[in-house]
mmCIF file of C-alpha atoms and ligand atoms in Angstrom:
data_model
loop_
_atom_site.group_PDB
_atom_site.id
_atom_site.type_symbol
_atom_site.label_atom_id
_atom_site.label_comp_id
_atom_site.label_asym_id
_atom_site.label_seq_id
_atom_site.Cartn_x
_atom_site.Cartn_y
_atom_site.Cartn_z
ATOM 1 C CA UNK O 1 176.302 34.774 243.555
ATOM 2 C CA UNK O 2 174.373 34.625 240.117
ATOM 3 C CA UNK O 3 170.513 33.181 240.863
ATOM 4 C CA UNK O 4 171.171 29.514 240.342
ATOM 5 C CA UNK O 5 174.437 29.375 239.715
ATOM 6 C CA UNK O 6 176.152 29.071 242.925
ATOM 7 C CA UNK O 7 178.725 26.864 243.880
ATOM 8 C CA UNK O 8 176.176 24.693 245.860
ATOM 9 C CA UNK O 9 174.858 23.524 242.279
ATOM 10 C CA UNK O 10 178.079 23.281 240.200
ATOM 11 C CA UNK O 11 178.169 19.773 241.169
ATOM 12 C CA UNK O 12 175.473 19.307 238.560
ATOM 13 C CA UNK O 13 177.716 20.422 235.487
ATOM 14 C CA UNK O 14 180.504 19.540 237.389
ATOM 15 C CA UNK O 15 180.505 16.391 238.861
ATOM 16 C CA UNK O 16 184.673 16.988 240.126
ATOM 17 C CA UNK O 17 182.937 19.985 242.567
ATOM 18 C CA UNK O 18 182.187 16.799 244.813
ATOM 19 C CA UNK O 19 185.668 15.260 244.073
ATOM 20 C CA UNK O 20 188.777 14.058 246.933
ATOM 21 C CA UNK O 21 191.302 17.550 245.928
ATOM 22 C CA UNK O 22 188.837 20.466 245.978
ATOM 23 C CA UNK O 23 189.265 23.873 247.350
ATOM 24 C CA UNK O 24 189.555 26.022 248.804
ATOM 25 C CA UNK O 25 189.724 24.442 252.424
ATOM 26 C CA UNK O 26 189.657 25.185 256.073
ATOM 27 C CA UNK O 27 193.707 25.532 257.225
ATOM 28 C CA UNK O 28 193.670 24.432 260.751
ATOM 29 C CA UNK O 29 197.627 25.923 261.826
ATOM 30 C CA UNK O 30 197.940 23.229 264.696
ATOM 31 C CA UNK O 31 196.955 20.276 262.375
ATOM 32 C CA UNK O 32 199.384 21.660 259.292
ATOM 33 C CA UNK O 33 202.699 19.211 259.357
ATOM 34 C CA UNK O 34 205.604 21.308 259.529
ATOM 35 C CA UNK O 35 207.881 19.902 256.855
ATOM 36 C CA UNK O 36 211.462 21.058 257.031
ATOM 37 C CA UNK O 37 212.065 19.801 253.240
ATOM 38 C CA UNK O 38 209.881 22.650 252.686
ATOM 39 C CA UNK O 39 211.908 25.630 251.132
ATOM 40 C CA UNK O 40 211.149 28.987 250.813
ATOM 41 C CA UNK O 41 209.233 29.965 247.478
ATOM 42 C CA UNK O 42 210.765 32.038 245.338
ATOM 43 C CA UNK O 43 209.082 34.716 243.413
ATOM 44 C CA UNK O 44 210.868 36.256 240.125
ATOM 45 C CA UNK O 45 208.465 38.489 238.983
ATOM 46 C CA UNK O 46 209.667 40.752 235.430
ATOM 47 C CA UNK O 47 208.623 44.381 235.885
ATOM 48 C CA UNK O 48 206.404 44.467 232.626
ATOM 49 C CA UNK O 49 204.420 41.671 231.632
ATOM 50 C CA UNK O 50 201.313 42.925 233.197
ATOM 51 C CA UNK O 51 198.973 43.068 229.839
ATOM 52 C CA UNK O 52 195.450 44.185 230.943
ATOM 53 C CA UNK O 53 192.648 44.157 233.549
ATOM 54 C CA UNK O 54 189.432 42.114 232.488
ATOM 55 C CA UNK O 55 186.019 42.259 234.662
ATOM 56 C CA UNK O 56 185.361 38.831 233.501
ATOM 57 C CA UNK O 57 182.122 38.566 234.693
ATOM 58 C CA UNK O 58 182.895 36.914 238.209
ATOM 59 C CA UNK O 59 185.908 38.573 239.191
ATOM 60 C CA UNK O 60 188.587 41.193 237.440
ATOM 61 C CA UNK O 61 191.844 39.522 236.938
ATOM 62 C CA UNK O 62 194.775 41.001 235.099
ATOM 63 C CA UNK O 63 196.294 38.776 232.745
ATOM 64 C CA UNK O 64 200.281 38.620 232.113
ATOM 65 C CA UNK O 65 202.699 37.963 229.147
ATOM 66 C CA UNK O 66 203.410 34.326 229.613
ATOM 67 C CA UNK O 67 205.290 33.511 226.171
ATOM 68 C CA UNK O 68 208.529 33.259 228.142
ATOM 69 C CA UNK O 69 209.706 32.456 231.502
ATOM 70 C CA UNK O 70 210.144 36.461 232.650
ATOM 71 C CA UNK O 71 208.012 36.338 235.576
ATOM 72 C CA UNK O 72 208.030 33.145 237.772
ATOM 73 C CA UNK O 73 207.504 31.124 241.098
ATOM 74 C CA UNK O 74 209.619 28.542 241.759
ATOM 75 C CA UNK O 75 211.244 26.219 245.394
ATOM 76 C CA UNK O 76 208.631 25.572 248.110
ATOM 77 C CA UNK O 77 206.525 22.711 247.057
ATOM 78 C CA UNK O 78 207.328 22.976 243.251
ATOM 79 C CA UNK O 79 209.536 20.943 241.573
ATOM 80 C CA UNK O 80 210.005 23.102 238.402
ATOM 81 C CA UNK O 81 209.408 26.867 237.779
ATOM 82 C CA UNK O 82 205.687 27.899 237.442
ATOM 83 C CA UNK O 83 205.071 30.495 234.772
ATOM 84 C CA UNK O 84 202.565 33.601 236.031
ATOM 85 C CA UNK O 85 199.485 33.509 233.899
ATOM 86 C CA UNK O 86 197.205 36.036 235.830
ATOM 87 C CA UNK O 87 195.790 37.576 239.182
ATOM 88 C CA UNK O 88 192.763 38.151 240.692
ATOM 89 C CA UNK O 89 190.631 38.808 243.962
ATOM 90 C CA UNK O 90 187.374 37.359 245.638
ATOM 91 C CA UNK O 91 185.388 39.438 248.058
ATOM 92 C CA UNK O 92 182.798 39.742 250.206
ATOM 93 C CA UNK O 93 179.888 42.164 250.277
ATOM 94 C CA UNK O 94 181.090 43.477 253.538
ATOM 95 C CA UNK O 95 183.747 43.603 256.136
ATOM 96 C CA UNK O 96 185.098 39.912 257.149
ATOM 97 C CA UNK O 97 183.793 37.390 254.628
ATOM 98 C CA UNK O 98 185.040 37.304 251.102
ATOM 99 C CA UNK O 99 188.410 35.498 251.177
ATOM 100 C CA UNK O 100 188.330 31.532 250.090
ATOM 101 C CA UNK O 101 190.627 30.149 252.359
ATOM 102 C CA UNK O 102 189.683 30.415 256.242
ATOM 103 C CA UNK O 103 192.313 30.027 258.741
ATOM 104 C CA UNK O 104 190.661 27.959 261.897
ATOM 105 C CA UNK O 105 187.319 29.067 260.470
ATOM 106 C CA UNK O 106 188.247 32.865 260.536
ATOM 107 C CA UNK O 107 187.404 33.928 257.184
ATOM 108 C CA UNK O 108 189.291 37.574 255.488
ATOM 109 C CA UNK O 109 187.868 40.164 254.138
ATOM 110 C CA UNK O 110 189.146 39.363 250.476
ATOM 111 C CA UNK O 111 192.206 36.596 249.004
ATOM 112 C CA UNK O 112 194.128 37.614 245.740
ATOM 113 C CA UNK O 113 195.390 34.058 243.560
ATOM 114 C CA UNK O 114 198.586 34.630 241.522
ATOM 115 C CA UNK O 115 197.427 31.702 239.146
ATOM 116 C CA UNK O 116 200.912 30.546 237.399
ATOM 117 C CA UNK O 117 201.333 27.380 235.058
ATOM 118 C CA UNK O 118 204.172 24.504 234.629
ATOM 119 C CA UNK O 119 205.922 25.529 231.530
ATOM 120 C CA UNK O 120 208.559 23.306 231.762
ATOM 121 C CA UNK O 121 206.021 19.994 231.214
ATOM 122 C CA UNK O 122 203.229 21.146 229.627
ATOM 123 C CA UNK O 123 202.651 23.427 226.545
ATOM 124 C CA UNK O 124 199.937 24.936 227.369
ATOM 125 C CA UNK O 125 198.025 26.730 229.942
ATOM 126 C CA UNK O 126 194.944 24.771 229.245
ATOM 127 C CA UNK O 127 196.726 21.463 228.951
ATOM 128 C CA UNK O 128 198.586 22.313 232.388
ATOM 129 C CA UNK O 129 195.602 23.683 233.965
ATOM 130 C CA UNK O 130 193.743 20.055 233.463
ATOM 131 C CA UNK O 131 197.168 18.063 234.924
ATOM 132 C CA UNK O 132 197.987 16.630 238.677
ATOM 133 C CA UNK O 133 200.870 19.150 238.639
ATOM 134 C CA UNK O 134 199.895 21.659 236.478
ATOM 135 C CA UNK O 135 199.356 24.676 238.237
ATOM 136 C CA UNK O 136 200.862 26.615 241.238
ATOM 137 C CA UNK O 137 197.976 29.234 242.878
ATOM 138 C CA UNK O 138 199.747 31.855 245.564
ATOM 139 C CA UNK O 139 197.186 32.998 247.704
ATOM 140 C CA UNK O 140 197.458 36.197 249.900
ATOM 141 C CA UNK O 141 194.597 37.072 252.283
ATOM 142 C CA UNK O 142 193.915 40.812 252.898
ATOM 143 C CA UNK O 143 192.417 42.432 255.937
ATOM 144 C CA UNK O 144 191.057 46.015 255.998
ATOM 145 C CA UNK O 145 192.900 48.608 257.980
ATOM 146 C CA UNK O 146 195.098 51.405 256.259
ATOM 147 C CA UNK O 147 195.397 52.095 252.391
ATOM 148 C CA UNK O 148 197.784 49.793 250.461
ATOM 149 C CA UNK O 149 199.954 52.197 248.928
ATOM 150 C CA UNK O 150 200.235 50.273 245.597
ATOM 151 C CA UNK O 151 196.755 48.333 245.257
ATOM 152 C CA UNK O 152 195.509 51.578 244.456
ATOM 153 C CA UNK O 153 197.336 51.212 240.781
ATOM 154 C CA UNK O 154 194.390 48.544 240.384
ATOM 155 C CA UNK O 155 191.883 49.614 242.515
ATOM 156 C CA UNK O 156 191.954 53.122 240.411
ATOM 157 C CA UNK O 157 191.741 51.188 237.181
ATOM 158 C CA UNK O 158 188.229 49.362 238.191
ATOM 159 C CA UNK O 159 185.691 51.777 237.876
ATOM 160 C CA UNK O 160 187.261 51.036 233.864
ATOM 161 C CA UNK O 161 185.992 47.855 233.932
ATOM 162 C CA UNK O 162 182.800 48.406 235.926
ATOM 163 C CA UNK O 163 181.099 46.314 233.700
ATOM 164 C CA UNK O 164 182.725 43.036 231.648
ATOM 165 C CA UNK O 165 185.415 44.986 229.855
ATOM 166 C CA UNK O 166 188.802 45.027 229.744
ATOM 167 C CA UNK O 167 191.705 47.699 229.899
ATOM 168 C CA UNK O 168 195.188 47.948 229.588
ATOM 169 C CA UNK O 169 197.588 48.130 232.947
ATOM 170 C CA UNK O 170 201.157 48.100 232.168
ATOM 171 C CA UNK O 171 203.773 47.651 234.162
ATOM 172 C CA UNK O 172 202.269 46.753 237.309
ATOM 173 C CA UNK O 173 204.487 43.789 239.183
ATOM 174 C CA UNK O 174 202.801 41.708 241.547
ATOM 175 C CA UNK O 175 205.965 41.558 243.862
ATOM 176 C CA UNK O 176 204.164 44.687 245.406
ATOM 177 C CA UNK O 177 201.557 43.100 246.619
ATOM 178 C CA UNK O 178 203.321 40.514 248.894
ATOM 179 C CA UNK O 179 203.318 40.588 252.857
ATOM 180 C CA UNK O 180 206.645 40.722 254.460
ATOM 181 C CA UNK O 181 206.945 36.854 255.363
ATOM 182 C CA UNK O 182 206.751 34.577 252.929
ATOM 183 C CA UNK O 183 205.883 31.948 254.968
ATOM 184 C CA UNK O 184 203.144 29.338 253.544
ATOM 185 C CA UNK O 185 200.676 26.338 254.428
ATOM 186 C CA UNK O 186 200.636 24.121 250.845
ATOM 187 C CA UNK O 187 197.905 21.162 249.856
ATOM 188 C CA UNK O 188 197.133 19.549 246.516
ATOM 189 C CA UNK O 189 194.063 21.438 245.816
ATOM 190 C CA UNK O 190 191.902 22.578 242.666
ATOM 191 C CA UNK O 191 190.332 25.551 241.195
ATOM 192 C CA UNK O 192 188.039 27.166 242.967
ATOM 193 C CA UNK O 193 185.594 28.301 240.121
ATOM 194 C CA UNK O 194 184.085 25.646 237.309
ATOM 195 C CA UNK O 195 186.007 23.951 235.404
ATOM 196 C CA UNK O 196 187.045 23.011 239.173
ATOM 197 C CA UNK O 197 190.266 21.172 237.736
ATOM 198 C CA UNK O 198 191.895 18.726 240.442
ATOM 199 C CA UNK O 199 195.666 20.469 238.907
ATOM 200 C CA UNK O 200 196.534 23.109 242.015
ATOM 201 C CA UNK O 201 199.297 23.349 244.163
ATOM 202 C CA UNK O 202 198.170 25.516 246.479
ATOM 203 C CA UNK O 203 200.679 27.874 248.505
ATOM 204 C CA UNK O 204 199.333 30.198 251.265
ATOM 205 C CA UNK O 205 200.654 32.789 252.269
ATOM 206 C CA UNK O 206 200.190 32.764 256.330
ATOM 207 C CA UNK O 207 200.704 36.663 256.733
ATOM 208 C CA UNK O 208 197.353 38.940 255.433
ATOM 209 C CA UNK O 209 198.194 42.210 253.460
ATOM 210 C CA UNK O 210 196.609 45.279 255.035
ATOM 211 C CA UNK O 211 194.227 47.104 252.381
ATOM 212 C CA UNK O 212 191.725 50.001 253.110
ATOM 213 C CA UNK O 213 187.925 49.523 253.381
ATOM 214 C CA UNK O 214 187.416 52.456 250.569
ATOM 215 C CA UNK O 215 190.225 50.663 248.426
ATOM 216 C CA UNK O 216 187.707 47.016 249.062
ATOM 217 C CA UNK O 217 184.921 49.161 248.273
ATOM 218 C CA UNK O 218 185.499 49.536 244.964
ATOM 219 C CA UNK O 219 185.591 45.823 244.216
ATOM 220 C CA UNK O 220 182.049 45.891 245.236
ATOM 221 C CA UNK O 221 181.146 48.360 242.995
ATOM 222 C CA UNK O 222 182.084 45.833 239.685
ATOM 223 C CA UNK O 223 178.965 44.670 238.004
ATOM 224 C CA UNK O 224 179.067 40.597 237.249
ATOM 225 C CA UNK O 225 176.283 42.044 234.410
ATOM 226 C CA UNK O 226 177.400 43.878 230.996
ATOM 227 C CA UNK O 227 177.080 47.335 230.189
ATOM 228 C CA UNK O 228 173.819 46.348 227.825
ATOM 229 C CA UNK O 229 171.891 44.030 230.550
ATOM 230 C CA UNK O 230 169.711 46.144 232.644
ATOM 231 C CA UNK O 231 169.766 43.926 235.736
ATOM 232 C CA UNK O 232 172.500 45.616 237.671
ATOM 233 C CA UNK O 233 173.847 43.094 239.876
ATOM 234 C CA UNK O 234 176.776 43.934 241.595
ATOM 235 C CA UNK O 235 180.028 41.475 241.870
ATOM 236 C CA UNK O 236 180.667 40.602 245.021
ATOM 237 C CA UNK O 237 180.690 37.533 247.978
ATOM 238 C CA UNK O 238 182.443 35.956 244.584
ATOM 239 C CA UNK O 239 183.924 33.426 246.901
ATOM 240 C CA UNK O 240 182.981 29.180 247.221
ATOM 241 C CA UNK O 241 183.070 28.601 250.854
ATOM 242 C CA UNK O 242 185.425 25.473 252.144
ATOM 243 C CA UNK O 243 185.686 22.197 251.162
ATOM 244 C CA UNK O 244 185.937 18.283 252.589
ATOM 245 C CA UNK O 245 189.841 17.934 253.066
ATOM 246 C CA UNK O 246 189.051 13.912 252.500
ATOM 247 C CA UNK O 247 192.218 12.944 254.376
ATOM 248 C CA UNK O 248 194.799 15.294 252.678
ATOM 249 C CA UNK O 249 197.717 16.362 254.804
ATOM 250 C CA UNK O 250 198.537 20.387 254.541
ATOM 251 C CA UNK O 251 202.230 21.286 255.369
ATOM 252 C CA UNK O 252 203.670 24.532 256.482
ATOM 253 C CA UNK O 253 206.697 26.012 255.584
ATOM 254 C CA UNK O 254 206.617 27.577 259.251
HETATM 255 N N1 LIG R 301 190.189 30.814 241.912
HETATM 256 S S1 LIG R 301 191.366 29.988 241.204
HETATM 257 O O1 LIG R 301 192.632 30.656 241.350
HETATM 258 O O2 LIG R 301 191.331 28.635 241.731
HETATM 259 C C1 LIG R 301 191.026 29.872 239.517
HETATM 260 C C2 LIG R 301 191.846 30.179 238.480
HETATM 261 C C3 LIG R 301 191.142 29.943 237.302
HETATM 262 C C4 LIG R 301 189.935 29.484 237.674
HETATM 263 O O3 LIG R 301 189.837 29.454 239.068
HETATM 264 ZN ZN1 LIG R 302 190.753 32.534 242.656
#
């Protein structure tokens, strides 16, 4: 975390941090309500909207097409079709801490968010991403074991963006980096970096995906400082920790 700008002072700027819908959260599996309304989600990802990867100074997310509704995520919790927007990771600086989410207080090693946006009511990704309903964030946790054999397509594009750049990835479809089961746990939730916006449906994926420990490494080796700043901190533990789940009820698809 930047000196003085963790999350345990975003409260100051933003006074939401401290709000009754923040995440990310603790999922406790026993104490999720198994709705059977639930359906499974639906993922209709295009094969090219992929635009570019951006080390935006606290994580690198690569941004998609969203002018049309090519690549989407609809059924589960959502009530229209959710239009991708972008993706990107947090991680820690070593082995098991990094993802957002914890499951019974067991933290992952890192947790990609496929951030997508409610086309259908809102015109914007800006105006959606400050609604009730605006959003739809997939999260996938990932443990470390063998090589993934298609993160590499990003993980070989970082050491592009070492510092706050951006390049272009085309081409690259998300759809690869799903586990096998879909199955989810889904809250009303928020962003998990400032602005902190109460607008997130959250959808978690209960099954990790298995990525190496070299392929993790070279998150860590991103810089949240630019090419001209001669502090050279590197990115990493870019994740908030849990928050208060202030009486809200999480439901699994399971
Ligand atoms: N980490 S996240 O997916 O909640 C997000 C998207 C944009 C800002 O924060
Ligand atoms: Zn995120």
């Amino acid at each position: 975390r930047l000196w003085g700008s963790g999350p345990s002072v975003w409260h100051k700027n933003y006074p939401v941090a401290q709000g009754n819908r923040q995440s990310p959260i603790d999922i406790v599996p026993h104490q999720a309500l198994h709705d059977p309304s639930l359906g499974p989600v639906v993922l209709n990802y295009d094969q090219c909207t992929s635009m570019n990867i951006t080390n935006n100074g606290h994580s690198v997310v690569v941004q998609f097409d969203d002018s049309d509704d090519r690549s989407v995520i609809q059924g589960g919790p959502l009530d229209n079709p959710y239009r991708l927007k972008q993706f990107h990771f947090h991680w820690g600086e070593k082995g098991c801490h990094g993802s957002e989410h914890t499951v019974a207080g067991n933290s992952y090693a890192s947790e990609l968010h496929l951030v997508h946006w409610n086309a259908v009511k809102y015109k914007t990704f800006g105006e959606a991403a400050t609604a009730p309903d605006g959003l739809a964030v997939l999260g996938i946790f990932l443990e470390t074991g063998d090589d993934h054999r298609w993160l590499h397509v990003i993980t070989d594009a970082l050491y592009m963006v070492k510092f706050k750049v951006s390049t272009t990835v085309n081409c690259f479809n998300p759809k690869c980096l799903l586990p096998s089961s879909l199955h989810y746990w889904t809250y009303l939730g928020s962003l998990t970096t400032p602005p902190l916006h109460e607008s997130v449906i959250w959808i978690v994926l209960r099954e990790p995906i298995i990525v190496s420990e070299k392929q993790l490494g070279k998150f860590r080796m991103l810089l949240f400082t630019g090419e001209e700043e001669d502090q050279r901190i590197r990115m990493e533990n870019n994740f908030r920790p849990p928050q208060p789940l202030k009486g809200r009820k999480v439901r699994s698809s399971i």
